Each structure stands twice: as C-alpha cells, then as structure tokens.
Short mmCIF file of C-alpha atoms in Angstrom, two decimals:
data_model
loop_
_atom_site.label_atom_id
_atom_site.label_comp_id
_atom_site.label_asym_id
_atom_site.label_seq_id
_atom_site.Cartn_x
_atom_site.Cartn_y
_atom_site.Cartn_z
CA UNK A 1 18.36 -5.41 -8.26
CA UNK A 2 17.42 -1.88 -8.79
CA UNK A 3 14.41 -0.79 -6.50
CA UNK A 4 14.07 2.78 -7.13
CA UNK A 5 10.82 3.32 -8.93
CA UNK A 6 8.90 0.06 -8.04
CA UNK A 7 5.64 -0.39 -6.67
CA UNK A 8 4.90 -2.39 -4.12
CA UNK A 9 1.48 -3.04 -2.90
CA UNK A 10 0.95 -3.66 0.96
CA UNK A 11 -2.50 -5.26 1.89
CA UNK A 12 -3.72 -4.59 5.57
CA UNK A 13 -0.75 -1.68 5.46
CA UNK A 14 -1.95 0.43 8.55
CA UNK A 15 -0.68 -1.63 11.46
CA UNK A 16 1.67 -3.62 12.55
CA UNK A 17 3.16 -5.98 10.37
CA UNK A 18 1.99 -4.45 7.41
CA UNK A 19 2.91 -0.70 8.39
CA UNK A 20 6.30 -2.55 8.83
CA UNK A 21 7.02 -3.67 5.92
CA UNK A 22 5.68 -0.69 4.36
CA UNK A 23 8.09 1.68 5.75
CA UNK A 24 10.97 -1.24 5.28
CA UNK A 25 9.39 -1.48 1.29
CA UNK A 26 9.86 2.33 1.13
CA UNK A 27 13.46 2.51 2.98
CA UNK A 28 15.02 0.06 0.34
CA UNK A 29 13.23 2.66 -2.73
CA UNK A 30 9.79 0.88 -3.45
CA UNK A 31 6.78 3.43 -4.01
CA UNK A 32 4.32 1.95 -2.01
CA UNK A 33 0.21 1.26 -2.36
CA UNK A 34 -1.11 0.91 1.32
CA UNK A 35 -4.32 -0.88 1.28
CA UNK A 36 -7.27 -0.63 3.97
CA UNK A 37 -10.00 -2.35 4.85
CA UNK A 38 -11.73 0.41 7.02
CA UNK A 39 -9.18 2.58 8.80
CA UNK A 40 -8.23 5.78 6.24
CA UNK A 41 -7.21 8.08 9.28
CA UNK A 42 -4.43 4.83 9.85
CA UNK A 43 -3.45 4.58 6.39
CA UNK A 44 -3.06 8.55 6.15
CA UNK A 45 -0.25 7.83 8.90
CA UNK A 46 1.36 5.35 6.79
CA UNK A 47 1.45 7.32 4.09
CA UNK A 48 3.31 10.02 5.42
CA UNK A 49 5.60 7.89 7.24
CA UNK A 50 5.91 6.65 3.45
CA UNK A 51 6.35 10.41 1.93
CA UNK A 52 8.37 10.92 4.87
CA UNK A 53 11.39 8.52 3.51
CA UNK A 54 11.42 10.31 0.34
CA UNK A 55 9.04 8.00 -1.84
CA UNK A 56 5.95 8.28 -3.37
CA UNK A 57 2.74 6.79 -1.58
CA UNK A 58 -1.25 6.25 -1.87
CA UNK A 59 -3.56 4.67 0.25
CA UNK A 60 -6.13 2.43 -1.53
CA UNK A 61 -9.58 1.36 0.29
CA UNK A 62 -10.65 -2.37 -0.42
CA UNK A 63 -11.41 -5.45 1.55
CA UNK A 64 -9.17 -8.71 0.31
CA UNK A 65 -11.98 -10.58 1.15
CA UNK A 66 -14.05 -9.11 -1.47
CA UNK A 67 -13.36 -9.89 -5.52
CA UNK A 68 -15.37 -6.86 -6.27
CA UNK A 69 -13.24 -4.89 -4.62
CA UNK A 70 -9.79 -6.72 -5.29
CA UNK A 71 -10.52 -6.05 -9.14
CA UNK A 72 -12.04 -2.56 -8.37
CA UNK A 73 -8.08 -1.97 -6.76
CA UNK A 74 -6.19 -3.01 -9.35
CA UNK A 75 -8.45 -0.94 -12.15
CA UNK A 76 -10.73 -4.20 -13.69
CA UNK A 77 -14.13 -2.04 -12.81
#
C-alpha cells in the first residue's frame, strides 16, 4: 500500500503513546495531524520531530471529549 501522501490524524499526539505513533505514522510516509487537548508548546515538539522525518505536519487544538470541537477539527463549523 502506498503511504506517501496520506494523512493520518493522531488524537492526544504530544506524549507518549501518541507522540509514538506519530513519529512511527510519519517514518512509514503519512503526513500527520497532531491533535491537543491543552499542551501547544508539546505538540510544537511533535511537529518538528514530524517535519524533522521529511513529512508534512500541523498541530490541531480540540478536546475529543467535546462534539463542538470534534466537528470544529474536521471543518463542520
């Protein structure tokens, strides 16, 4: 399957597990969204780790606990 180009959306993407897979996501050629609930100085980080692999990153502020902001994220409002 050819990666190169996708998007892949990380929620809670500034630590840990997330960050993880974020990097992993951008190692095998997936653009990646990082999503935060509250930390943007965090998500900067994973960003350029992101940028840093050669693919194309943005970090996007919204709490999954929240509709409003769930549809806000993915352009509904």
């Amino acid at each position: 399957m050819k990666l190169e180009g996708k998007i892949c959306l990380i929620t809670g993407g500034t630590r840990g597990i997330g960050a993880a897979t974020a990097k992993l996501a951008a190692s095998r050629g997936f653009d990646v969204g990082i999503n935060y609930k509250s930390d943007a100085a965090a998500a900067d980080e994973v960003v350029a780790a992101v940028k840093g692999l050669g693919r194309k990153a943005v970090a996007i502020q919204g709490d999954m606990a929240s509709e409003a902001d769930i549809e806000r994220m993915f352009g509904r409002r």
